[in-house]
mmCIF file of N, CA and C in Angstrom:
data_model
loop_
_atom_site.group_PDB
_atom_site.id
_atom_site.type_symbol
_atom_site.label_atom_id
_atom_site.label_comp_id
_atom_site.label_asym_id
_atom_site.label_seq_id
_atom_site.Cartn_x
_atom_site.Cartn_y
_atom_site.Cartn_z
ATOM 1 N N UNK W 200 41.040 24.924 89.856
ATOM 2 C CA UNK W 200 41.134 25.175 88.340
ATOM 3 C C UNK W 200 42.252 25.452 87.766
ATOM 4 N N UNK W 201 42.772 25.130 86.742
ATOM 5 C CA UNK W 201 43.868 25.573 86.286
ATOM 6 C C UNK W 201 43.530 26.182 84.916
ATOM 7 N N UNK W 202 43.864 27.503 84.674
ATOM 8 C CA UNK W 202 43.814 28.051 83.552
ATOM 9 C C UNK W 202 45.188 28.505 82.698
ATOM 10 N N UNK W 203 45.202 28.022 81.315
ATOM 11 C CA UNK W 203 46.291 28.616 80.566
ATOM 12 C C UNK W 203 45.698 30.000 79.597
ATOM 13 N N UNK W 204 46.488 31.075 80.121
ATOM 14 C CA UNK W 204 45.799 32.236 79.255
ATOM 15 C C UNK W 204 47.070 32.384 78.358
ATOM 16 N N UNK W 205 46.594 32.641 77.063
ATOM 17 C CA UNK W 205 47.407 33.160 76.011
ATOM 18 C C UNK W 205 47.263 34.521 75.612
ATOM 19 N N UNK W 206 47.640 35.370 75.216
ATOM 20 C CA UNK W 206 47.386 36.622 74.811
ATOM 21 C C UNK W 206 47.660 36.501 73.297
ATOM 22 N N UNK W 207 46.492 36.570 72.656
ATOM 23 C CA UNK W 207 46.344 36.517 71.134
ATOM 24 C C UNK W 207 46.210 37.529 70.348
ATOM 25 N N UNK W 208 46.551 37.573 69.035
ATOM 26 C CA UNK W 208 46.149 38.307 67.900
ATOM 27 C C UNK W 208 45.093 38.036 67.420
ATOM 28 N N UNK W 209 44.654 36.729 67.360
ATOM 29 C CA UNK W 209 43.378 35.939 66.718
ATOM 30 C C UNK W 209 43.418 34.451 67.414
ATOM 31 N N UNK W 210 42.088 34.058 67.665
ATOM 32 C CA UNK W 210 41.968 32.531 68.155
ATOM 33 C C UNK W 210 40.716 31.938 67.740
ATOM 34 N N UNK W 211 40.577 30.942 67.075
ATOM 35 C CA UNK W 211 39.237 30.308 66.813
ATOM 36 C C UNK W 211 39.447 28.939 67.104
ATOM 37 N N UNK W 212 38.016 28.148 67.081
ATOM 38 C CA UNK W 212 37.573 26.764 67.472
ATOM 39 C C UNK W 212 36.832 26.176 66.123
ATOM 40 N N UNK W 213 37.366 25.248 65.784
ATOM 41 C CA UNK W 213 36.749 24.539 64.665
ATOM 42 C C UNK W 213 35.930 23.194 64.993
ATOM 43 N N UNK W 214 34.775 22.816 64.638
ATOM 44 C CA UNK W 214 34.246 21.443 64.843
ATOM 45 C C UNK W 214 33.871 21.097 63.574
ATOM 46 N N UNK W 215 34.478 19.829 63.415
ATOM 47 C CA UNK W 215 33.839 19.015 62.214
ATOM 48 C C UNK W 215 34.215 19.712 61.012
ATOM 49 N N UNK W 216 35.309 20.656 60.935
ATOM 50 C CA UNK W 216 35.616 21.226 59.742
ATOM 51 C C UNK W 216 34.993 22.364 59.638
ATOM 52 N N UNK W 217 34.262 22.892 60.413
ATOM 53 C CA UNK W 217 33.515 24.366 60.490
ATOM 54 C C UNK W 217 33.854 25.223 61.685
ATOM 55 N N UNK W 218 33.812 26.515 61.200
ATOM 56 C CA UNK W 218 34.433 27.455 62.191
ATOM 57 C C UNK W 218 33.140 27.563 63.081
ATOM 58 N N UNK W 219 33.441 27.406 64.710
ATOM 59 C CA UNK W 219 32.412 27.466 65.803
ATOM 60 C C UNK W 219 32.257 28.832 66.081
ATOM 61 N N UNK W 220 33.598 29.388 66.177
ATOM 62 C CA UNK W 220 33.884 30.853 67.154
ATOM 63 C C UNK W 220 35.015 31.081 66.851
ATOM 64 N N UNK W 221 35.172 32.467 67.178
ATOM 65 C CA UNK W 221 36.274 33.082 66.663
ATOM 66 C C UNK W 221 36.629 34.525 67.687
ATOM 67 N N UNK W 222 37.867 34.707 67.925
ATOM 68 C CA UNK W 222 37.991 36.188 68.446
ATOM 69 C C UNK W 222 39.118 36.837 67.539
ATOM 70 N N UNK W 223 39.190 38.039 67.696
ATOM 71 C CA UNK W 223 40.314 38.901 67.675
ATOM 72 C C UNK W 223 41.453 39.107 68.634
ATOM 73 N N UNK W 224 42.053 40.373 68.623
ATOM 74 C CA UNK W 224 42.886 40.644 69.820
ATOM 75 C C UNK W 224 42.426 40.278 71.167
ATOM 76 N N UNK W 225 42.850 39.653 72.055
ATOM 77 C CA UNK W 225 42.304 39.035 73.445
ATOM 78 C C UNK W 225 43.068 37.952 74.074
ATOM 79 N N UNK W 226 42.439 37.259 74.313
ATOM 80 C CA UNK W 226 43.003 36.138 75.340
ATOM 81 C C UNK W 226 42.501 34.334 75.089
ATOM 82 N N UNK W 227 43.213 33.739 74.832
ATOM 83 C CA UNK W 227 42.679 32.068 74.699
ATOM 84 C C UNK W 227 42.872 31.631 75.864
ATOM 85 N N UNK W 228 41.497 31.486 76.581
ATOM 86 C CA UNK W 228 42.069 30.657 77.608
ATOM 87 C C UNK W 228 41.400 29.064 77.897
ATOM 88 N N UNK W 229 42.365 28.138 78.333
ATOM 89 C CA UNK W 229 42.389 26.979 78.397
ATOM 90 C C UNK W 229 41.883 26.497 79.846
ATOM 91 N N UNK W 230 41.029 25.824 79.970
ATOM 92 C CA UNK W 230 40.276 26.174 81.473
ATOM 93 C C UNK W 230 40.332 24.366 81.647
ATOM 94 N N UNK W 231 40.856 23.786 82.644
ATOM 95 C CA UNK W 231 40.745 22.714 83.255
ATOM 96 C C UNK W 231 40.249 22.682 84.905
ATOM 97 N N UNK W 232 39.216 21.924 85.010
ATOM 98 C CA UNK W 232 38.321 21.887 86.171
ATOM 99 C C UNK W 232 38.646 20.940 86.856
ATOM 100 N N UNK W 233 39.060 20.861 88.151
ATOM 101 C CA UNK W 233 39.307 19.909 88.982
ATOM 102 C C UNK W 233 38.022 19.188 90.077
ATOM 103 N N UNK W 234 38.277 17.972 90.430
ATOM 104 C CA UNK W 234 37.287 17.470 91.178
ATOM 105 C C UNK W 234 36.627 18.489 92.615
ATOM 106 N N UNK W 235 37.421 19.037 93.252
ATOM 107 C CA UNK W 235 37.254 19.866 94.285
ATOM 108 C C UNK W 235 36.820 21.435 93.905
ATOM 109 N N UNK W 236 37.243 21.917 92.805
ATOM 110 C CA UNK W 236 36.683 23.264 92.901
ATOM 111 C C UNK W 236 35.522 23.720 92.807
ATOM 112 N N UNK W 237 35.399 24.887 93.085
ATOM 113 C CA UNK W 237 34.057 25.551 93.722
ATOM 114 C C UNK W 237 33.905 26.816 92.841
ATOM 115 N N UNK W 238 32.661 27.696 93.511
ATOM 116 C CA UNK W 238 32.492 29.060 92.986
ATOM 117 C C UNK W 238 33.335 29.977 93.497
ATOM 118 N N UNK W 239 34.012 29.703 94.221
ATOM 119 C CA UNK W 239 34.853 30.622 95.109
ATOM 120 C C UNK W 239 36.212 30.787 94.014
ATOM 121 N N UNK W 240 36.637 29.211 93.785
ATOM 122 C CA UNK W 240 37.710 29.453 92.636
ATOM 123 C C UNK W 240 37.344 30.078 91.117
ATOM 124 N N UNK W 241 36.080 29.803 90.859
ATOM 125 C CA UNK W 241 35.621 31.157 89.635
ATOM 126 C C UNK W 241 35.889 32.329 90.163
ATOM 127 N N UNK W 242 35.469 33.026 91.265
ATOM 128 C CA UNK W 242 35.644 34.003 91.610
ATOM 129 C C UNK W 242 36.874 34.530 91.599
ATOM 130 N N UNK W 243 37.713 33.834 92.307
ATOM 131 C CA UNK W 243 39.079 34.445 92.355
ATOM 132 C C UNK W 243 39.647 34.472 90.781
ATOM 133 N N UNK W 244 39.888 33.387 90.236
ATOM 134 C CA UNK W 244 40.275 33.486 88.601
ATOM 135 C C UNK W 244 39.346 34.449 87.872
ATOM 136 N N UNK W 245 38.502 34.744 87.828
ATOM 137 C CA UNK W 245 37.725 35.891 86.773
ATOM 138 C C UNK W 245 38.320 37.022 87.082
ATOM 139 N N UNK W 246 38.493 37.539 88.505
ATOM 140 C CA UNK W 246 38.858 38.754 88.798
ATOM 141 C C UNK W 246 40.505 38.786 88.324
ATOM 142 N N UNK W 247 41.345 37.639 89.013
ATOM 143 C CA UNK W 247 42.649 37.965 88.520
ATOM 144 C C UNK W 247 42.779 37.940 86.995
ATOM 145 N N UNK W 248 42.237 36.908 86.091
ATOM 146 C CA UNK W 248 42.522 37.066 84.805
ATOM 147 C C UNK W 248 41.848 38.307 84.112
ATOM 148 N N UNK W 249 41.031 38.971 84.573
ATOM 149 C CA UNK W 249 40.342 40.011 84.161
ATOM 150 C C UNK W 249 41.094 41.410 84.093
ATOM 151 N N UNK W 250 41.859 41.229 85.195
ATOM 152 C CA UNK W 250 42.603 42.252 85.851
ATOM 153 C C UNK W 250 44.156 42.132 85.429
ATOM 154 N N UNK W 251 44.653 41.212 84.773
ATOM 155 C CA UNK W 251 45.920 40.870 84.645
ATOM 156 C C UNK W 251 46.511 41.871 83.605
ATOM 157 N N UNK W 252 47.535 42.628 84.127
ATOM 158 C CA UNK W 252 48.187 43.427 83.010
ATOM 159 C C UNK W 252 49.356 42.731 82.309
ATOM 160 N N UNK W 253 48.812 42.312 81.096
ATOM 161 C CA UNK W 253 49.457 41.564 80.278
ATOM 162 C C UNK W 253 49.519 42.187 78.861
ATOM 163 N N UNK W 254 48.538 43.322 78.471
ATOM 164 C CA UNK W 254 48.430 43.763 77.037
ATOM 165 C C UNK W 254 49.214 44.984 77.427
ATOM 166 N N UNK W 255 49.767 45.556 76.308
ATOM 167 C CA UNK W 255 50.841 46.808 76.106
ATOM 168 C C UNK W 255 50.104 48.266 76.331
ATOM 169 N N UNK W 256 50.794 48.869 76.882
ATOM 170 C CA UNK W 256 50.349 50.320 77.377
ATOM 171 C C UNK W 256 50.771 51.046 75.654
ATOM 172 N N UNK W 257 50.971 52.525 75.745
ATOM 173 C CA UNK W 257 51.519 53.299 74.356
ATOM 174 C C UNK W 257 52.641 53.376 74.470
ATOM 175 N N UNK W 258 53.324 52.732 75.721
ATOM 176 C CA UNK W 258 54.880 52.864 75.340
ATOM 177 C C UNK W 258 55.448 51.198 75.082
ATOM 178 N N UNK W 259 54.584 50.377 74.931
ATOM 179 C CA UNK W 259 54.947 49.195 74.613
ATOM 180 C C UNK W 259 55.085 48.058 75.732
ATOM 181 N N UNK W 260 54.926 48.539 77.161
ATOM 182 C CA UNK W 260 54.948 48.000 78.156
ATOM 183 C C UNK W 260 53.576 47.011 78.526
ATOM 184 N N UNK W 261 53.823 46.076 79.212
ATOM 185 C CA UNK W 261 52.557 45.160 79.576
ATOM 186 C C UNK W 261 52.087 46.035 80.839
ATOM 187 N N UNK W 262 51.142 46.550 80.850
ATOM 188 C CA UNK W 262 50.730 47.352 81.762
ATOM 189 C C UNK W 262 49.468 47.558 81.972
ATOM 190 N N UNK W 263 48.298 46.992 80.720
ATOM 191 C CA UNK W 263 47.141 47.223 80.791
ATOM 192 C C UNK W 263 46.288 45.773 80.701
ATOM 193 N N UNK W 264 44.942 45.635 81.270
ATOM 194 C CA UNK W 264 44.448 44.782 81.356
ATOM 195 C C UNK W 264 43.319 44.354 80.251
ATOM 196 N N UNK W 265 42.793 43.050 80.124
ATOM 197 C CA UNK W 265 41.861 43.342 79.006
ATOM 198 C C UNK W 265 40.791 43.881 79.054
ATOM 199 N N UNK W 266 40.176 44.419 80.145
ATOM 200 C CA UNK W 266 39.103 45.545 79.977
ATOM 201 C C UNK W 266 39.300 46.707 79.720
ATOM 202 N N UNK W 267 40.773 47.339 79.689
ATOM 203 C CA UNK W 267 41.260 48.213 79.495
ATOM 204 C C UNK W 267 41.671 48.409 78.053
ATOM 205 N N UNK W 268 41.564 47.302 77.407
ATOM 206 C CA UNK W 268 41.841 47.137 75.738
ATOM 207 C C UNK W 268 41.239 46.740 75.192
ATOM 208 N N UNK W 269 39.731 46.426 75.671
ATOM 209 C CA UNK W 269 38.429 46.111 75.230
ATOM 210 C C UNK W 269 38.613 44.664 74.367
ATOM 211 N N UNK W 270 39.299 43.874 74.866
ATOM 212 C CA UNK W 270 39.842 42.658 74.202
ATOM 213 C C UNK W 270 38.649 41.713 74.484
ATOM 214 N N UNK W 271 38.680 40.624 73.622
ATOM 215 C CA UNK W 271 37.851 39.298 73.458
ATOM 216 C C UNK W 271 38.426 38.259 74.485
ATOM 217 N N UNK W 272 37.571 37.203 74.694
ATOM 218 C CA UNK W 272 38.082 35.959 75.400
ATOM 219 C C UNK W 272 37.132 34.759 74.599
ATOM 220 N N UNK W 273 38.365 34.035 74.263
ATOM 221 C CA UNK W 273 37.470 32.915 73.712
ATOM 222 C C UNK W 273 38.257 31.571 74.906
ATOM 223 N N UNK W 274 37.074 30.877 75.429
ATOM 224 C CA UNK W 274 37.192 30.036 76.599
ATOM 225 C C UNK W 274 37.194 28.764 76.173
ATOM 226 N N UNK W 275 38.191 27.623 76.453
ATOM 227 C CA UNK W 275 37.866 26.596 76.082
ATOM 228 C C UNK W 275 38.064 25.331 77.017
ATOM 229 N N UNK W 276 37.109 24.667 77.213
ATOM 230 C CA UNK W 276 37.534 23.738 78.572
ATOM 231 C C UNK W 276 38.671 22.484 78.046
ATOM 232 N N UNK W 277 39.653 22.227 78.921
ATOM 233 C CA UNK W 277 40.409 21.168 78.291
ATOM 234 C C UNK W 277 40.770 20.355 79.761
ATOM 235 N N UNK W 278 40.249 19.292 79.731
ATOM 236 C CA UNK W 278 40.422 18.167 80.994
ATOM 237 C C UNK W 278 42.117 17.972 81.011
ATOM 238 N N UNK W 279 42.588 17.891 79.889
ATOM 239 C CA UNK W 279 43.972 17.292 79.997
ATOM 240 C C UNK W 279 45.011 18.594 80.505
ATOM 241 N N UNK W 280 44.507 19.546 80.949
ATOM 242 C CA UNK W 280 45.553 20.209 82.139
ATOM 243 C C UNK W 280 45.359 19.397 83.446
ATOM 244 N N UNK W 281 44.529 18.943 83.699
ATOM 245 C CA UNK W 281 44.690 17.956 85.423
ATOM 246 C C UNK W 281 45.374 16.675 85.009
ATOM 247 N N UNK W 282 45.972 16.644 83.806
ATOM 248 C CA UNK W 282 46.862 15.299 83.805
ATOM 249 C C UNK W 282 48.225 15.191 84.959
ATOM 250 N N UNK W 283 48.023 13.973 85.429
ATOM 251 C CA UNK W 283 49.158 13.485 86.315
ATOM 252 C C UNK W 283 50.125 12.749 85.756
ATOM 253 N N UNK W 284 51.303 12.990 85.597
ATOM 254 C CA UNK W 284 52.472 12.150 84.744
ATOM 255 C C UNK W 284 53.621 11.616 85.537
ATOM 256 N N UNK W 285 52.988 11.409 86.988
ATOM 257 C CA UNK W 285 54.630 11.279 87.738
ATOM 258 C C UNK W 285 54.841 9.767 87.539
ATOM 259 N N UNK W 286 53.917 9.118 87.443
ATOM 260 C CA UNK W 286 54.081 7.757 87.246
ATOM 261 C C UNK W 286 53.773 7.013 85.808
ATOM 262 N N UNK W 287 54.694 6.419 85.191
ATOM 263 C CA UNK W 287 54.606 5.629 83.658
ATOM 264 C C UNK W 287 54.400 6.962 82.628
ATOM 265 N N UNK W 288 54.218 6.277 81.769
ATOM 266 C CA UNK W 288 53.906 7.206 80.460
ATOM 267 C C UNK W 288 52.714 7.693 79.994
ATOM 268 N N UNK W 289 51.921 6.946 80.759
ATOM 269 C CA UNK W 289 50.110 7.369 80.421
ATOM 270 C C UNK W 289 49.447 8.536 81.428
ATOM 271 N N UNK W 290 49.507 9.623 81.231
ATOM 272 C CA UNK W 290 48.658 10.530 82.072
ATOM 273 C C UNK W 290 47.388 9.966 82.514
ATOM 274 N N UNK W 291 47.304 10.322 83.807
ATOM 275 C CA UNK W 291 46.176 9.948 84.734
ATOM 276 C C UNK W 291 45.442 11.093 84.769
ATOM 277 N N UNK W 292 43.930 11.071 84.345
ATOM 278 C CA UNK W 292 43.076 12.241 84.605
ATOM 279 C C UNK W 292 42.086 12.486 85.910
ATOM 280 N N UNK W 293 42.470 11.208 86.766
ATOM 281 C CA UNK W 293 41.810 11.229 88.333
ATOM 282 C C UNK W 293 41.305 12.600 88.947
ATOM 283 N N UNK W 294 42.285 13.768 88.610
ATOM 284 C CA UNK W 294 41.801 14.719 89.293
ATOM 285 C C UNK W 294 40.855 15.701 88.361
ATOM 286 N N UNK W 295 40.801 15.456 87.408
ATOM 287 C CA UNK W 295 39.653 15.948 86.566
ATOM 288 C C UNK W 295 38.120 15.844 86.808
ATOM 289 N N UNK W 296 37.466 16.842 86.945
ATOM 290 C CA UNK W 296 35.980 16.724 87.543
ATOM 291 C C UNK W 296 35.386 16.056 85.931
ATOM 292 N N UNK W 297 34.313 15.244 86.793
ATOM 293 C CA UNK W 297 33.405 14.638 85.721
ATOM 294 C C UNK W 297 32.611 15.328 84.962
ATOM 295 N N UNK W 298 32.179 15.610 83.733
ATOM 296 C CA UNK W 298 31.205 16.181 83.356
ATOM 297 C C UNK W 298 30.046 16.702 83.796
ATOM 298 N N UNK W 299 29.225 16.012 85.068
ATOM 299 C CA UNK W 299 28.191 16.346 85.618
ATOM 300 C C UNK W 299 28.542 17.481 86.538
ATOM 301 N N UNK W 300 29.991 17.266 86.900
ATOM 302 C CA UNK W 300 30.259 18.845 88.013
ATOM 303 C C UNK W 300 30.940 19.510 87.088
ATOM 304 N N UNK W 301 31.798 19.498 86.112
ATOM 305 C CA UNK W 301 32.800 20.192 85.601
ATOM 306 C C UNK W 301 31.845 20.999 84.768
ATOM 307 N N UNK W 302 30.693 20.927 83.654
ATOM 308 C CA UNK W 302 29.953 21.522 82.862
ATOM 309 C C UNK W 302 29.197 22.875 83.481
ATOM 310 N N UNK W 303 28.816 22.515 84.837
ATOM 311 C CA UNK W 303 28.120 23.778 85.481
ATOM 312 C C UNK W 303 29.000 24.661 85.803
ATOM 313 N N UNK W 304 30.212 24.483 86.382
ATOM 314 C CA UNK W 304 31.423 25.376 86.863
ATOM 315 C C UNK W 304 31.698 25.880 85.677
ATOM 316 N N UNK W 305 31.980 25.168 84.595
ATOM 317 C CA UNK W 305 32.593 26.095 83.220
ATOM 318 C C UNK W 305 31.311 27.163 82.695
ATOM 319 N N UNK W 306 30.080 26.801 82.789
ATOM 320 C CA UNK W 306 29.268 27.642 82.632
ATOM 321 C C UNK W 306 29.044 28.680 83.333
ATOM 322 N N UNK W 307 29.098 28.564 84.792
ATOM 323 C CA UNK W 307 29.267 29.783 85.653
ATOM 324 C C UNK W 307 30.751 30.636 85.388
ATOM 325 N N UNK W 308 31.789 29.935 85.034
ATOM 326 C CA UNK W 308 33.095 30.555 84.764
ATOM 327 C C UNK W 308 32.751 31.726 83.671
ATOM 328 N N UNK W 309 32.103 30.969 82.591
ATOM 329 C CA UNK W 309 31.869 31.758 81.431
ATOM 330 C C UNK W 309 30.867 32.993 81.806
ATOM 331 N N UNK W 310 30.105 32.905 82.517
ATOM 332 C CA UNK W 310 29.174 34.234 82.810
ATOM 333 C C UNK W 310 29.749 34.938 83.957
ATOM 334 N N UNK W 311 30.538 34.653 84.635
ATOM 335 C CA UNK W 311 31.481 35.461 85.839
ATOM 336 C C UNK W 311 32.178 36.240 84.812
ATOM 337 N N UNK W 312 33.151 35.400 83.697
ATOM 338 C CA UNK W 312 33.878 36.336 82.703
ATOM 339 C C UNK W 312 33.238 37.276 82.154
ATOM 340 N N UNK W 313 31.793 37.004 81.762
ATOM 341 C CA UNK W 313 31.367 38.218 80.661
ATOM 342 C C UNK W 313 30.489 39.211 81.779
ATOM 343 N N UNK W 314 30.379 39.076 82.695
ATOM 344 C CA UNK W 314 29.958 40.045 83.829
ATOM 345 C C UNK W 314 31.038 40.613 83.855
ATOM 346 N N UNK W 315 32.329 40.381 84.180
ATOM 347 C CA UNK W 315 33.591 41.016 84.528
ATOM 348 C C UNK W 315 33.801 41.992 83.552
ATOM 349 N N UNK W 316 33.828 41.595 82.138
ATOM 350 C CA UNK W 316 34.081 42.577 81.042
ATOM 351 C C UNK W 316 33.284 43.153 80.168
ATOM 352 N N UNK W 317 31.574 42.959 80.616
ATOM 353 C CA UNK W 317 30.851 43.396 80.057
ATOM 354 C C UNK W 317 30.754 42.932 78.670
ATOM 355 N N UNK W 318 31.033 41.777 77.794
ATOM 356 C CA UNK W 318 31.162 41.216 76.789
ATOM 357 C C UNK W 318 30.969 39.716 76.611
ATOM 358 N N UNK W 319 30.353 39.490 75.368
ATOM 359 C CA UNK W 319 30.151 37.613 75.450
ATOM 360 C C UNK W 319 31.598 37.277 75.352
ATOM 361 N N UNK W 320 31.478 36.108 75.806
ATOM 362 C CA UNK W 320 32.796 35.215 76.195
ATOM 363 C C UNK W 320 32.538 34.243 74.986
ATOM 364 N N UNK W 321 33.571 34.119 74.083
ATOM 365 C CA UNK W 321 33.184 32.895 72.922
ATOM 366 C C UNK W 321 33.972 31.573 73.889
ATOM 367 N N UNK W 322 33.299 30.408 73.044
ATOM 368 C CA UNK W 322 33.555 29.318 73.893
ATOM 369 C C UNK W 322 34.046 28.118 72.626
ATOM 370 N N UNK W 323 34.505 27.446 73.055
ATOM 371 C CA UNK W 323 34.379 25.724 72.306
ATOM 372 C C UNK W 323 33.251 25.291 72.904
ATOM 373 N N UNK W 324 32.962 23.910 72.358
ATOM 374 C CA UNK W 324 32.461 22.863 72.821
ATOM 375 C C UNK W 324 32.658 21.958 74.254
ATOM 376 N N UNK W 325 31.842 21.890 75.261
ATOM 377 C CA UNK W 325 32.738 21.152 76.444
ATOM 378 C C UNK W 325 32.410 19.699 75.669
ATOM 379 N N UNK W 326 33.676 18.967 76.024
ATOM 380 C CA UNK W 326 33.753 17.590 75.668
ATOM 381 C C UNK W 326 33.996 17.168 73.860
ATOM 382 N N UNK W 327 33.994 18.149 73.426
ATOM 383 C CA UNK W 327 33.880 18.087 72.067
ATOM 384 C C UNK W 327 35.372 17.752 71.526
ATOM 385 N N UNK W 328 35.508 17.090 70.362
ATOM 386 C CA UNK W 328 37.115 16.857 69.574
ATOM 387 C C UNK W 328 36.975 18.285 68.587
ATOM 388 N N UNK W 329 37.870 19.070 69.399
ATOM 389 C CA UNK W 329 37.804 21.087 68.554
ATOM 390 C C UNK W 329 39.202 20.765 67.858
ATOM 391 N N UNK W 330 39.531 21.848 67.240
ATOM 392 C CA UNK W 330 40.613 22.150 66.596
ATOM 393 C C UNK W 330 40.498 23.387 66.702
ATOM 394 N N UNK W 331 41.883 23.976 67.580
ATOM 395 C CA UNK W 331 41.854 25.408 68.184
ATOM 396 C C UNK W 331 43.218 25.753 67.579
ATOM 397 N N UNK W 332 42.933 26.949 66.970
ATOM 398 C CA UNK W 332 43.749 27.926 66.142
ATOM 399 C C UNK W 332 44.109 29.191 66.745
ATOM 400 N N UNK W 333 45.247 29.697 67.047
ATOM 401 C CA UNK W 333 45.756 30.674 67.760
ATOM 402 C C UNK W 333 46.857 31.321 67.378
ATOM 403 N N UNK W 334 47.015 32.760 67.086
ATOM 404 C CA UNK W 334 48.206 33.378 66.831
ATOM 405 C C UNK W 334 48.897 33.671 67.908
ATOM 406 N N UNK W 335 49.527 33.555 68.795
ATOM 407 C CA UNK W 335 50.125 33.929 70.113
ATOM 408 C C UNK W 335 50.546 35.302 69.854
ATOM 409 N N UNK W 336 50.372 36.245 70.625
ATOM 410 C CA UNK W 336 50.976 37.505 70.617
ATOM 411 C C UNK W 336 51.990 37.736 71.527
ATOM 412 N N UNK W 337 53.246 37.645 71.423
ATOM 413 C CA UNK W 337 54.289 38.042 72.501
ATOM 414 C C UNK W 337 55.623 37.144 71.900
ATOM 415 N N UNK W 338 55.597 36.003 72.307
ATOM 416 C CA UNK W 338 54.370 35.024 72.944
ATOM 417 C C UNK W 338 54.188 35.434 74.393
ATOM 418 N N UNK W 339 53.058 35.482 75.047
ATOM 419 C CA UNK W 339 52.684 35.546 76.299
ATOM 420 C C UNK W 339 51.531 34.704 76.516
ATOM 421 N N UNK W 340 52.346 33.709 77.595
ATOM 422 C CA UNK W 340 51.825 32.454 78.085
ATOM 423 C C UNK W 340 51.446 32.210 79.475
ATOM 424 N N UNK W 341 50.344 32.332 80.280
ATOM 425 C CA UNK W 341 50.648 32.395 81.784
ATOM 426 C C UNK W 341 49.567 31.364 82.084
ATOM 427 N N UNK W 342 50.231 30.559 83.293
ATOM 428 C CA UNK W 342 49.592 29.333 83.943
ATOM 429 C C UNK W 342 48.872 29.773 84.994
ATOM 430 N N UNK W 343 47.632 29.672 85.698
ATOM 431 C CA UNK W 343 47.049 30.024 87.011
ATOM 432 C C UNK W 343 46.324 28.686 87.699
ATOM 433 N N UNK W 344 46.746 28.617 88.561
ATOM 434 C CA UNK W 344 46.211 27.622 89.322
ATOM 435 C C UNK W 344 45.507 28.018 90.532
ATOM 436 N N UNK W 345 44.040 27.778 90.732
ATOM 437 C CA UNK W 345 43.239 28.425 91.840
ATOM 438 C C UNK W 345 43.792 27.854 92.873
ATOM 439 N N UNK W 346 44.342 26.711 93.190
ATOM 440 C CA UNK W 346 44.804 25.979 94.392
ATOM 441 C C UNK W 346 46.234 26.364 94.794
ATOM 442 N N UNK W 347 46.775 26.980 93.951
ATOM 443 C CA UNK W 347 47.946 27.977 94.296
ATOM 444 C C UNK W 347 48.073 29.389 94.411
ATOM 445 N N UNK W 348 47.312 29.842 95.181
ATOM 446 C CA UNK W 348 47.095 31.463 95.282
ATOM 447 C C UNK W 348 48.099 32.234 95.961
ATOM 448 N N UNK W 349 49.186 31.510 96.583
ATOM 449 C CA UNK W 349 50.373 32.358 97.257
ATOM 450 C C UNK W 349 51.566 32.655 96.787
#
């Protein structure tokens, strides 16, 4: 799994011109699920994301996790994170998991995040044409790949 983490002041998802979900201060997660991802990837990523110290403490130093700041999470599926662009100019998505594999893993990831931070996780709609709005705070943007843990 690949996850782009963006520290945000606010973020939202709109579908067909209507607000679907939104958060205040917290994280926007863009989630790409690969064909060989497992629940082990979910466990590792959940722990890493929820304990990542990217929020400022009282001295303005990034030293606090989302749990410590009681922040919100908006998680949006994004298969384009699996794009291969080495050959030609058209990205290949051969590494992206098919919906029958990706949807259950996406749902388990959302549940695991919710359990870890003890809050509801806001989401987009898997596979939908969404408009994602965010106000990046910092900016702080981090890419985590569960296949690259070392």
